[in-house]
GROMACS .gro file of N, CA and C in nm:
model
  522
    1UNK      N    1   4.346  -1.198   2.114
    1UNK     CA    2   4.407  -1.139   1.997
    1UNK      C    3   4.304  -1.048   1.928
    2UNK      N    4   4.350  -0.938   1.959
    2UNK     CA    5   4.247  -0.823   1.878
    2UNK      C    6   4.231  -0.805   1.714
    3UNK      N    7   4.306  -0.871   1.669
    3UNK     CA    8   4.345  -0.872   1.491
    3UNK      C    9   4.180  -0.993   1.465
    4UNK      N   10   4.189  -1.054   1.542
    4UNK     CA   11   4.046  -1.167   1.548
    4UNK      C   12   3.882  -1.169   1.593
    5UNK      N   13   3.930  -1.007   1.686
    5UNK     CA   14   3.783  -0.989   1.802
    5UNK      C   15   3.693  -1.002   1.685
    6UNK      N   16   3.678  -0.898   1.621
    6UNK     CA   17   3.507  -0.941   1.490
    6UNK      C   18   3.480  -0.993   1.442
    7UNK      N   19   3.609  -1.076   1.358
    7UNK     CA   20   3.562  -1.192   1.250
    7UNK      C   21   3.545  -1.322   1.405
    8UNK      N   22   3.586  -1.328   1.473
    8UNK     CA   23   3.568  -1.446   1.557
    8UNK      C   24   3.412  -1.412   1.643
    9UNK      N   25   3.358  -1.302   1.685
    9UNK     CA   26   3.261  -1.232   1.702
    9UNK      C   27   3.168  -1.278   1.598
   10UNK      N   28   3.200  -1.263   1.509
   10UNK     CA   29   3.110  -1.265   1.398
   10UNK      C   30   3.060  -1.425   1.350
   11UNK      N   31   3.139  -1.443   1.367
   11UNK     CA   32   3.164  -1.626   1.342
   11UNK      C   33   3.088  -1.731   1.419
   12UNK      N   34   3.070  -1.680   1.547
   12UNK     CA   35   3.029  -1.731   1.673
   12UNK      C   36   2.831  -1.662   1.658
   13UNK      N   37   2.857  -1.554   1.615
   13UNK     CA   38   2.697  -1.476   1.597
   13UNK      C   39   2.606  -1.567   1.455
   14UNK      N   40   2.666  -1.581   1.367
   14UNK     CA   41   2.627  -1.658   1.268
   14UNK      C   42   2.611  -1.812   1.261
   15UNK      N   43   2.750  -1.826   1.312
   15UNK     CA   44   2.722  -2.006   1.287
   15UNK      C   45   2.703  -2.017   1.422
   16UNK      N   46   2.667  -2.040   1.558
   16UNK     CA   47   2.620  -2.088   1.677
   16UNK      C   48   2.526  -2.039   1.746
   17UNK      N   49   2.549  -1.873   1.746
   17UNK     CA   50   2.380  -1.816   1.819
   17UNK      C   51   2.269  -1.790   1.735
   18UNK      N   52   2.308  -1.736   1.613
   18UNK     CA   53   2.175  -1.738   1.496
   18UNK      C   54   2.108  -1.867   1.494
   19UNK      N   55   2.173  -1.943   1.448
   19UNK     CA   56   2.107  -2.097   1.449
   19UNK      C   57   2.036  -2.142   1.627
   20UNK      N   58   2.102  -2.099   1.692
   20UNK     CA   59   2.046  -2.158   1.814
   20UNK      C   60   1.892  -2.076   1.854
   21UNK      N   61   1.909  -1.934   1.799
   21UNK     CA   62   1.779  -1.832   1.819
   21UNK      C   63   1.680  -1.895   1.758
   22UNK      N   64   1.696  -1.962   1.635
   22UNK     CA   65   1.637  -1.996   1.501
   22UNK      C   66   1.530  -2.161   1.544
   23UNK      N   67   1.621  -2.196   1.617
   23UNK     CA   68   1.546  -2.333   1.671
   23UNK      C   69   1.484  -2.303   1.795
   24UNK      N   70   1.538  -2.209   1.869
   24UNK     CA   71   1.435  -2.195   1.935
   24UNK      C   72   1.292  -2.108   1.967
   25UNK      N   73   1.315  -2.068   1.843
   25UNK     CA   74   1.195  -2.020   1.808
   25UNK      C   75   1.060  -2.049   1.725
   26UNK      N   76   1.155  -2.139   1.636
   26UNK     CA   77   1.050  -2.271   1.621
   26UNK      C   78   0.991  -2.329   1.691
   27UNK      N   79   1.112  -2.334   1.813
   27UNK     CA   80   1.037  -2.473   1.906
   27UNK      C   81   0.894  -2.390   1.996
   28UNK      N   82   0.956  -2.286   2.016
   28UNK     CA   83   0.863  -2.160   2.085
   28UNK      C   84   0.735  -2.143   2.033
   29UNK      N   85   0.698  -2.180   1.895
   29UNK     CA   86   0.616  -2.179   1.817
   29UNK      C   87   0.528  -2.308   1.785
   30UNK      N   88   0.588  -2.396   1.823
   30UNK     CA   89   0.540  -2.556   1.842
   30UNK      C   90   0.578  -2.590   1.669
   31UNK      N   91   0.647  -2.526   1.644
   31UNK     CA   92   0.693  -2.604   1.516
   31UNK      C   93   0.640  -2.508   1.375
   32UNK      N   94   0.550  -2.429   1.430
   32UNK     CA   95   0.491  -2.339   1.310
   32UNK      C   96   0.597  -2.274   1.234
   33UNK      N   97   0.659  -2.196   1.288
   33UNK     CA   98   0.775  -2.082   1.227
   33UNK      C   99   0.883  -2.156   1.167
   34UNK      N  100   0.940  -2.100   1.073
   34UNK     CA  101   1.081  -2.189   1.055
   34UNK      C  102   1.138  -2.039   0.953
   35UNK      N  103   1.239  -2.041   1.012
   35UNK     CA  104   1.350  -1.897   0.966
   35UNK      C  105   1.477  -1.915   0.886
   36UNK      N  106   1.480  -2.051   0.797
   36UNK     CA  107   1.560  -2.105   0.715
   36UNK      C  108   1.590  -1.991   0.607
   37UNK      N  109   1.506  -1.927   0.534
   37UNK     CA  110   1.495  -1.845   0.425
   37UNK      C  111   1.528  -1.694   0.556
   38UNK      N  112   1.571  -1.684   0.655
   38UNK     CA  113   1.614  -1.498   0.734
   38UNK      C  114   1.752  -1.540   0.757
   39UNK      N  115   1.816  -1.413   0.701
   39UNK     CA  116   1.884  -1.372   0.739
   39UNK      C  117   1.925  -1.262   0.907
   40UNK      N  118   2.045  -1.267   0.941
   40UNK     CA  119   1.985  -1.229   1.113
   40UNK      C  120   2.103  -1.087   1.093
   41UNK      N  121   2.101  -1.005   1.168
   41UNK     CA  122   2.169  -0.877   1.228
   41UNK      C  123   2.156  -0.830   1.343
   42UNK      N  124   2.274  -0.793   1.366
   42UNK     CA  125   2.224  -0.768   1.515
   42UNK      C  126   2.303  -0.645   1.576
   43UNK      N  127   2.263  -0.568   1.699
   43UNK     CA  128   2.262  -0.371   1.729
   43UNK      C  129   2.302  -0.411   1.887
   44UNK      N  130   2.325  -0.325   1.928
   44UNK     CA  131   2.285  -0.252   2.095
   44UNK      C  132   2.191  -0.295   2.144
   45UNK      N  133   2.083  -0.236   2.079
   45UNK     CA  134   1.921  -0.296   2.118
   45UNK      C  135   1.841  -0.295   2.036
   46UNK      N  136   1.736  -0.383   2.076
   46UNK     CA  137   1.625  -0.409   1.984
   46UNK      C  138   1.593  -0.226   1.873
   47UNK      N  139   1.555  -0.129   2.036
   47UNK     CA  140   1.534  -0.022   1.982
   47UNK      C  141   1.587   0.019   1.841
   48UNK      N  142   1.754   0.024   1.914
   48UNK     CA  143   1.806   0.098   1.793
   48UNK      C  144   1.839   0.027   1.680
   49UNK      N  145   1.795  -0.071   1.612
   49UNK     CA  146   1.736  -0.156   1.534
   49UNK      C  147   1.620  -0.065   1.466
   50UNK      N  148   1.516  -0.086   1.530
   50UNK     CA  149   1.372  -0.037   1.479
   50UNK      C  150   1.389   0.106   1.443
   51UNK      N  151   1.466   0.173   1.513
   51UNK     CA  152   1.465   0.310   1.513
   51UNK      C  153   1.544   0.317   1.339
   52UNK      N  154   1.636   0.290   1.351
   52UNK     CA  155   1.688   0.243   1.229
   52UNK      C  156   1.607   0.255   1.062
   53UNK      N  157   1.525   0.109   1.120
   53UNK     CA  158   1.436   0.088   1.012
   53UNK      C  159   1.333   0.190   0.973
   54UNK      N  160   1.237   0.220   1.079
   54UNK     CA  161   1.132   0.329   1.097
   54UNK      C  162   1.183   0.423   0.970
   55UNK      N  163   1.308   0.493   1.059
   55UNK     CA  164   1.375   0.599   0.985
   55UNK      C  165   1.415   0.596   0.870
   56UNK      N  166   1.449   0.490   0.832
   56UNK     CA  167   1.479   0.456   0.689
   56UNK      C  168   1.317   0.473   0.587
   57UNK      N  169   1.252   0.378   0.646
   57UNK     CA  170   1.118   0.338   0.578
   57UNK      C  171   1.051   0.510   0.574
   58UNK      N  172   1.039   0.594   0.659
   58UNK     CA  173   0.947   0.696   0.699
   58UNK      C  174   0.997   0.814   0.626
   59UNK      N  175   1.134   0.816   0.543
   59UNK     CA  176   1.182   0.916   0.474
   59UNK      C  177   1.125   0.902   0.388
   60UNK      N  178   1.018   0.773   0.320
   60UNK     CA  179   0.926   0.823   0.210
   60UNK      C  180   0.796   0.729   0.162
   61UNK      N  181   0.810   0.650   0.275
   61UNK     CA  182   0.695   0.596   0.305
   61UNK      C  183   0.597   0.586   0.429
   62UNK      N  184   0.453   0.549   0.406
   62UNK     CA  185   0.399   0.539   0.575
   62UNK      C  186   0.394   0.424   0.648
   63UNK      N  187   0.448   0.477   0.788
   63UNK     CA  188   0.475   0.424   0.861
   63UNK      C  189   0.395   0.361   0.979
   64UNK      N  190   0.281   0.253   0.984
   64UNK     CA  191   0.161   0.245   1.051
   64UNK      C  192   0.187   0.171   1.175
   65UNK      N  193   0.144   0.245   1.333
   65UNK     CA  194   0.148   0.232   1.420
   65UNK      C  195   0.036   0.132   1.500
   66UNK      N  196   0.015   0.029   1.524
   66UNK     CA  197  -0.143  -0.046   1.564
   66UNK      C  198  -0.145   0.091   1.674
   67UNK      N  199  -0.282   0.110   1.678
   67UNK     CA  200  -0.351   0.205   1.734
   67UNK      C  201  -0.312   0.125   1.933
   68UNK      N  202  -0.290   0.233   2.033
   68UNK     CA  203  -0.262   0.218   2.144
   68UNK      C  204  -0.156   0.099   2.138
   69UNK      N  205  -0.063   0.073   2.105
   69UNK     CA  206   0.000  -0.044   2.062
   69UNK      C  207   0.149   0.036   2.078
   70UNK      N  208   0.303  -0.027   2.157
   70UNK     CA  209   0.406   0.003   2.166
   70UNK      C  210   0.467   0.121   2.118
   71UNK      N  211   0.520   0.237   2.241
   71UNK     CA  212   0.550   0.379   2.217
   71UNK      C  213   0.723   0.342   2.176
   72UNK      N  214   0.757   0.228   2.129
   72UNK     CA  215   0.913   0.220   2.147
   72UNK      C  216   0.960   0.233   2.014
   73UNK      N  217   0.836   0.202   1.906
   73UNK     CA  218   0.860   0.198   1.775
   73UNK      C  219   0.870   0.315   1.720
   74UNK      N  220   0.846   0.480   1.788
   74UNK     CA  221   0.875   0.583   1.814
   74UNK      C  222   1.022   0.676   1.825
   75UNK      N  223   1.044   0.608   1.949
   75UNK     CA  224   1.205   0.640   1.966
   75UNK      C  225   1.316   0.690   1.903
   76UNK      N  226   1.377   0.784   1.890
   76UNK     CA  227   1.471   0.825   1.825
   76UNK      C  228   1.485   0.855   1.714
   77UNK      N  229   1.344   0.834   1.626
   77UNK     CA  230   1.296   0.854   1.486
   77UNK      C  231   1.333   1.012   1.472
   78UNK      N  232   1.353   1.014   1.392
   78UNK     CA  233   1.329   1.171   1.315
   78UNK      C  234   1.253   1.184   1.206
   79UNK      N  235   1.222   1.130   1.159
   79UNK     CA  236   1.058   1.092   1.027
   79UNK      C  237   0.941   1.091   1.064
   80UNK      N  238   0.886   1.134   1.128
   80UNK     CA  239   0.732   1.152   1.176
   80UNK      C  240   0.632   1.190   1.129
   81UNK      N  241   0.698   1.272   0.971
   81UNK     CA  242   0.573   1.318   0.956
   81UNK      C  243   0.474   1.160   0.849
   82UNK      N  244   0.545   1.091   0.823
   82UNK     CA  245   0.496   0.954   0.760
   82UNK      C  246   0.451   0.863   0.868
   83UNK      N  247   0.454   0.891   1.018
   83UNK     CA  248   0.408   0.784   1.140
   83UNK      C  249   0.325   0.790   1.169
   84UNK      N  250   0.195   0.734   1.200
   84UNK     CA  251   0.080   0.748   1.220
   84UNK      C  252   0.034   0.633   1.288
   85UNK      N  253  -0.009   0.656   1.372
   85UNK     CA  254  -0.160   0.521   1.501
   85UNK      C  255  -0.276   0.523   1.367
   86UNK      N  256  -0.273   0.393   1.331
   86UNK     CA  257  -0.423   0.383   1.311
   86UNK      C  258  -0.373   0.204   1.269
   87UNK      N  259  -0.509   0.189   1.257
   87UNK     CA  260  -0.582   0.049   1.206
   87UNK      C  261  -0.536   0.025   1.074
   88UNK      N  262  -0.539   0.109   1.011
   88UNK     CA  263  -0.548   0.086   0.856
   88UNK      C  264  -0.420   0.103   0.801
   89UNK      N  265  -0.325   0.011   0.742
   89UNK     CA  266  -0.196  -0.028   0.740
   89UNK      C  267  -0.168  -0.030   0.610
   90UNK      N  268  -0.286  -0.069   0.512
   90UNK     CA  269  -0.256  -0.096   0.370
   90UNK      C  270  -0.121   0.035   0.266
   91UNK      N  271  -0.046  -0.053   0.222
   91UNK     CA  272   0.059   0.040   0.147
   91UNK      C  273   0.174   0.059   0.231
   92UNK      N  274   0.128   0.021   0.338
   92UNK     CA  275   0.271   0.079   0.486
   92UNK      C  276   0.388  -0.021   0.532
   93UNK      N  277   0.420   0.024   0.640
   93UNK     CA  278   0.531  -0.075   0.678
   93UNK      C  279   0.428  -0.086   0.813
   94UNK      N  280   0.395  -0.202   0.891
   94UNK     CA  281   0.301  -0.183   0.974
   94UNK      C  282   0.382  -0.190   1.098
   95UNK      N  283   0.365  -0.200   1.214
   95UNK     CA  284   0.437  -0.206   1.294
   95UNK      C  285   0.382  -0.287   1.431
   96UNK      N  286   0.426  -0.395   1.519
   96UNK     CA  287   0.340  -0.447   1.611
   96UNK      C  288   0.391  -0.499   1.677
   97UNK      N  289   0.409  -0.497   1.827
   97UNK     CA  290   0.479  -0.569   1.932
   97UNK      C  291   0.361  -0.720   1.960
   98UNK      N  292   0.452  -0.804   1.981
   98UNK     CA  293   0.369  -0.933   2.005
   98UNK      C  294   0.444  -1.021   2.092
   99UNK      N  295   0.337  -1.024   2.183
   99UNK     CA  296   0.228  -0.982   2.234
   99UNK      C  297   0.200  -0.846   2.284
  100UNK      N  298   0.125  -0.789   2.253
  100UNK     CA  299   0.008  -0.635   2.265
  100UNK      C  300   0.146  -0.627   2.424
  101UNK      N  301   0.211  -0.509   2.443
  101UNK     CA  302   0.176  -0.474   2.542
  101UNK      C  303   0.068  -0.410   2.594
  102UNK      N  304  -0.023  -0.359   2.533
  102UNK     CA  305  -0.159  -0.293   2.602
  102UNK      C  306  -0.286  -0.326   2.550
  103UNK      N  307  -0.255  -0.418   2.376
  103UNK     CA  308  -0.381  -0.499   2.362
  103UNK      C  309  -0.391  -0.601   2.363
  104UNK      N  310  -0.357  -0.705   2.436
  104UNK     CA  311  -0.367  -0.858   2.427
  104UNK      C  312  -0.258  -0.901   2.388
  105UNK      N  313  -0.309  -1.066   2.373
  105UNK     CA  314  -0.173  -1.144   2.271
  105UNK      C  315  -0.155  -1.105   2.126
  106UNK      N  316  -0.244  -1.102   2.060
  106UNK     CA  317  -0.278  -1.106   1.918
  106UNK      C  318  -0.400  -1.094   1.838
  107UNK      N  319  -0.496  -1.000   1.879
  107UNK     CA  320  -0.614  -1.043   1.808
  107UNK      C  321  -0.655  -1.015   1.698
  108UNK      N  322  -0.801  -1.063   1.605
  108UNK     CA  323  -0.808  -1.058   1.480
  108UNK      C  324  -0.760  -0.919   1.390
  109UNK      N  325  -0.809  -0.828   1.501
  109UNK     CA  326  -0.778  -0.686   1.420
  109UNK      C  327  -0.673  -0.698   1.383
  110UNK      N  328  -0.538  -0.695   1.503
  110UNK     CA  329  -0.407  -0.698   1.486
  110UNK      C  330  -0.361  -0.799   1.385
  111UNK      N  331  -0.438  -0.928   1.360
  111UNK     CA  332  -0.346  -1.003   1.231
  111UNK      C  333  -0.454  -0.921   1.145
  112UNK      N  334  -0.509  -0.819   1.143
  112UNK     CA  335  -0.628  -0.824   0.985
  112UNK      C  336  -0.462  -0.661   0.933
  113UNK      N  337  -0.488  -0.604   1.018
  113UNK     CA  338  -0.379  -0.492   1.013
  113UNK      C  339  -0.233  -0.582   0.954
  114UNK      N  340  -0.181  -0.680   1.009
  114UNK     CA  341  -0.070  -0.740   0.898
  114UNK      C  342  -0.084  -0.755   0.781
  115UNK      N  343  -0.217  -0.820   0.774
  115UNK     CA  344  -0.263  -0.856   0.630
  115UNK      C  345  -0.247  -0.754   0.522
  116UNK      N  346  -0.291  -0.634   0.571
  116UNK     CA  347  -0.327  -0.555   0.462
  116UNK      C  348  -0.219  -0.489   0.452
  117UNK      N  349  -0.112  -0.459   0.520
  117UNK     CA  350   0.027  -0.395   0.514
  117UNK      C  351   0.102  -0.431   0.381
  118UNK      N  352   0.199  -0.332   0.336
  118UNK     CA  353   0.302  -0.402   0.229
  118UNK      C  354   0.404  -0.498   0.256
  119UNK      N  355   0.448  -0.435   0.421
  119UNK     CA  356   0.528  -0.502   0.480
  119UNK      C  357   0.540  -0.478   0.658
  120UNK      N  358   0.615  -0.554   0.756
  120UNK     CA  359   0.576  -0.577   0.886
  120UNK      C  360   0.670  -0.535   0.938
  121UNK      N  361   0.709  -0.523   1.096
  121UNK     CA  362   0.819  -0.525   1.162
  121UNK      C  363   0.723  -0.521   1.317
  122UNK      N  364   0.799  -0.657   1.356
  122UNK     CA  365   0.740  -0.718   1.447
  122UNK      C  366   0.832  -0.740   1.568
  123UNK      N  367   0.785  -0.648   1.660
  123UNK     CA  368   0.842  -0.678   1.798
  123UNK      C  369   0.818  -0.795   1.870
  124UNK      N  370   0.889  -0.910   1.920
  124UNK     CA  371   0.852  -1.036   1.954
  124UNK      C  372   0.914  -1.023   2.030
  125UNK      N  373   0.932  -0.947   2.174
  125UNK     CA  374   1.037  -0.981   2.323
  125UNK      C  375   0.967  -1.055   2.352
  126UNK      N  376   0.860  -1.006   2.399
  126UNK     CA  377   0.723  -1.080   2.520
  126UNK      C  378   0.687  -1.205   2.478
  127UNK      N  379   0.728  -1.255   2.331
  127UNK     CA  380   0.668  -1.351   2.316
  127UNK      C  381   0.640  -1.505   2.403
  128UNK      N  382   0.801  -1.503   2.441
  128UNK     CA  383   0.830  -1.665   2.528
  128UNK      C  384   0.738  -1.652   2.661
  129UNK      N  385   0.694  -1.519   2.702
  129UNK     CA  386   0.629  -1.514   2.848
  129UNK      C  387   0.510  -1.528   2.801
  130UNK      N  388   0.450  -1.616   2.675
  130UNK     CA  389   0.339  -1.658   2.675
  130UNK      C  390   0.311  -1.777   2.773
  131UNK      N  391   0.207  -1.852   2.762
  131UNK     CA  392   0.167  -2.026   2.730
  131UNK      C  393   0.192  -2.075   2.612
  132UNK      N  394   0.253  -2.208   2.599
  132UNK     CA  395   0.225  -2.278   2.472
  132UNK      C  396   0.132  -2.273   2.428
  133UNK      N  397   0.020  -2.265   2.471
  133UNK     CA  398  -0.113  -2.264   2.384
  133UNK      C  399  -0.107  -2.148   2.334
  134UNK      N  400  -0.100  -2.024   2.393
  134UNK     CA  401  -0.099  -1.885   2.337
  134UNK      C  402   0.008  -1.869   2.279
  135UNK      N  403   0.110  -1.913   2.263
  135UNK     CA  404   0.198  -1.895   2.187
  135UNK      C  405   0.166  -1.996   2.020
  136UNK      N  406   0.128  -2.099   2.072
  136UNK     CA  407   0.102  -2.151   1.918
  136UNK      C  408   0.025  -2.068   1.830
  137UNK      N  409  -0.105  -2.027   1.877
  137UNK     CA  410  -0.200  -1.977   1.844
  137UNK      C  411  -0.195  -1.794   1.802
  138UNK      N  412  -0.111  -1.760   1.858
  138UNK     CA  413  -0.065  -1.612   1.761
  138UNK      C  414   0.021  -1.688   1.670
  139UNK      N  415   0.153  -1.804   1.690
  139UNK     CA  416   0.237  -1.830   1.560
  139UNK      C  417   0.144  -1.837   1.441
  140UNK      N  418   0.008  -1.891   1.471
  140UNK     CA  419  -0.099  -1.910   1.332
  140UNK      C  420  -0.107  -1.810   1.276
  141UNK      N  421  -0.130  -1.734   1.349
  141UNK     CA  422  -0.198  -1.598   1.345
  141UNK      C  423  -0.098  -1.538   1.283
  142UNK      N  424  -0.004  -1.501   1.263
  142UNK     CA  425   0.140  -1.421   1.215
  142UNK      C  426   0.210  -1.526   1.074
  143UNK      N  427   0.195  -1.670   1.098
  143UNK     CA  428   0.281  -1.718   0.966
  143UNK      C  429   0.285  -1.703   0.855
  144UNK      N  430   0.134  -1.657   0.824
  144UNK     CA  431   0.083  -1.608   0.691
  144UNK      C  432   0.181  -1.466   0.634
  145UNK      N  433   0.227  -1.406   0.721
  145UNK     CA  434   0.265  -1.294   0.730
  145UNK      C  435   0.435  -1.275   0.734
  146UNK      N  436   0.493  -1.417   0.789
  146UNK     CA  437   0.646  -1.349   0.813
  146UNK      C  438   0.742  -1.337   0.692
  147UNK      N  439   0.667  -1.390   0.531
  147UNK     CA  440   0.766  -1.355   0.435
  147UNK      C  441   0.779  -1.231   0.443
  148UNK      N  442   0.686  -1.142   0.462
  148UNK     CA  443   0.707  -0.983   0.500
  148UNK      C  444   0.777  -0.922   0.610
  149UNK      N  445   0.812  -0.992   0.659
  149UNK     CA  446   0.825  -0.919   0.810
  149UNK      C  447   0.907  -0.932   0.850
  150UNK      N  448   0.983  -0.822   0.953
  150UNK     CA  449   1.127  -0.801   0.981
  150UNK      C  450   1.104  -0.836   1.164
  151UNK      N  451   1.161  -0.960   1.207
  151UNK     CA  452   1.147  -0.949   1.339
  151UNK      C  453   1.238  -0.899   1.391
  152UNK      N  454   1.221  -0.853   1.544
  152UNK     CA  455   1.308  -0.782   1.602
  152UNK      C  456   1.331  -0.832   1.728
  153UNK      N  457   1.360  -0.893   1.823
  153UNK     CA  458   1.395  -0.979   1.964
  153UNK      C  459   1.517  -0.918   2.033
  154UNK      N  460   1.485  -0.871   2.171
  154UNK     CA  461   1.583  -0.838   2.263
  154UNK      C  462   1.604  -0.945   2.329
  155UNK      N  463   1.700  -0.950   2.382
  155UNK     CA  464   1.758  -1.044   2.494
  155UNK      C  465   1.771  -1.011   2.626
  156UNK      N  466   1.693  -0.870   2.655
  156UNK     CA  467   1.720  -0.871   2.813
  156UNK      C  468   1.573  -0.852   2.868
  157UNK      N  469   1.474  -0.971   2.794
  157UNK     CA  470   1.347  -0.971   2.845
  157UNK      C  471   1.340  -1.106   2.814
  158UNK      N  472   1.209  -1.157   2.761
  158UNK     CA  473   1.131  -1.289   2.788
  158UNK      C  474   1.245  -1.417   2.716
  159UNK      N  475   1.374  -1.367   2.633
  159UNK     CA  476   1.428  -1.491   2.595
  159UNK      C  477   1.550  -1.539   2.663
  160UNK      N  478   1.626  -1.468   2.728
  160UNK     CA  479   1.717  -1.438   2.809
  160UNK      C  480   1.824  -1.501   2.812
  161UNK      N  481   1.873  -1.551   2.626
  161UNK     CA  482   1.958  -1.639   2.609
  161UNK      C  483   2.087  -1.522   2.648
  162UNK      N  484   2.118  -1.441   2.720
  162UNK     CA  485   2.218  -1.353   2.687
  162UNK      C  486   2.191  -1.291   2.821
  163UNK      N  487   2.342  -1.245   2.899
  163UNK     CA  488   2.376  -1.148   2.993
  163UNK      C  489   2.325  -0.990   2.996
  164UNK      N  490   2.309  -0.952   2.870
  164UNK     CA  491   2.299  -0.815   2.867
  164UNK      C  492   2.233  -0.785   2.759
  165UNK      N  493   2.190  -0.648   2.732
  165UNK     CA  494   2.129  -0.630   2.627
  165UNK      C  495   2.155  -0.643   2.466
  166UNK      N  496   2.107  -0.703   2.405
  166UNK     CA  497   2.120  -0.718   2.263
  166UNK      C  498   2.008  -0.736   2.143
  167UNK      N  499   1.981  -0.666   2.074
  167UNK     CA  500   1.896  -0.651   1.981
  167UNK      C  501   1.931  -0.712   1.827
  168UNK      N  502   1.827  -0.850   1.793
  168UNK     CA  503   1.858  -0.888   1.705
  168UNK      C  504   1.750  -0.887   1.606
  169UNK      N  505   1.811  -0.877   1.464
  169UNK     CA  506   1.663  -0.891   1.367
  169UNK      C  507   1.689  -0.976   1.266
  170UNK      N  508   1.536  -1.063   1.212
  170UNK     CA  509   1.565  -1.153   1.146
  170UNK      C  510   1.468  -1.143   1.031
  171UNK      N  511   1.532  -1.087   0.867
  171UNK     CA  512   1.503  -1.051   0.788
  171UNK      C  513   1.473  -1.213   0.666
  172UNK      N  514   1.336  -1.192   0.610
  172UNK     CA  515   1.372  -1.271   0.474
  172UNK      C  516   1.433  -1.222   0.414
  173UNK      N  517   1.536  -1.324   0.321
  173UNK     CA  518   1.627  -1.324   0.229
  173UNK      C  519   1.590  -1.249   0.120
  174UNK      N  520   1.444  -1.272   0.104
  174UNK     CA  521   1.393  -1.238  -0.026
  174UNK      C  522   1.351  -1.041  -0.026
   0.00000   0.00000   0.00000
């Protein structure tokens, strides 16, 4: 019944897969994270999500890239002249895939660069293709940080609760 496809869509996205993302990402975390206070949304793909935000944020604020750090947060933007690679994040919206596709899991720089940001948006596909140990140990590293921060998780990489592609983000309330 097509009079039902979205609100029943919708129904099923909120009360059964949000919650199910939500625990298991805790659990992914060994218990560190807890996403009680996010709200969730969800796109096509992760991308066009971020692309989204970027674009929003970059029409009048800066937009800080971790230096050699994910070309995806790029994509489809039309605001560039506020985007910038560097280290130094303070005042910005920072931006960081985690784990590094090209710098590691997480290291000090990369949480010192959250720190000093106004606010985050954090690519977490790769995350589950950690180790538990490496996975606990960036959750440290990032908790300080997620009242700020807008995560972003695809489903047709390391979590693979899903057939096909889908891009979800999970915003504090606050």
């Amino acid at each position: 019944d097509l009079s039902n496809h979205y609100r029943d869509g919708l129904d099923f996205f909120h009360e059964e897969f949000i919650p199910h993302l939500k625990t298991r990402l805790s659990e992914l975390s060994g218990g560190i994270w807890s996403f009680d206070d996010f709200d969730a949304f969800a796109a096509g793909s992760d991308v066009d999500l971020m692309t989204h935000i970027v674009d929003g944020v970059a029409s009048d604020q800066k937009v800080t890239l971790f230096p050699g750090g994910w070309d995806g947060f790029l994509v489809g933007t039309s605001q560039r002249q506020l985007l910038e690679w560097s280290s130094e994040s303070t005042g910005s919206l920072a931006c960081l895939c985690v784990p590094s596709v090209r710098n590691g899991h997480l290291t000090k720089e990369m949480a010192e660069f959250l720190a000093r940001a106004e606010s985050c948006l954090l690519n977490i596909n790769l995350y589950p293709t950690l180790t538990a140990a490496e996975r606990v140990l960036v959750a440290r590293r990032i908790e300080p940080y997620l009242n700020k921060s807008i995560l972003s998780v695809s489903f047709s990489r390391g979590f693979g609760l899903t057939a096909s592609q889908l891009g979800v983000i999970l915003v504090p309330k606050s």
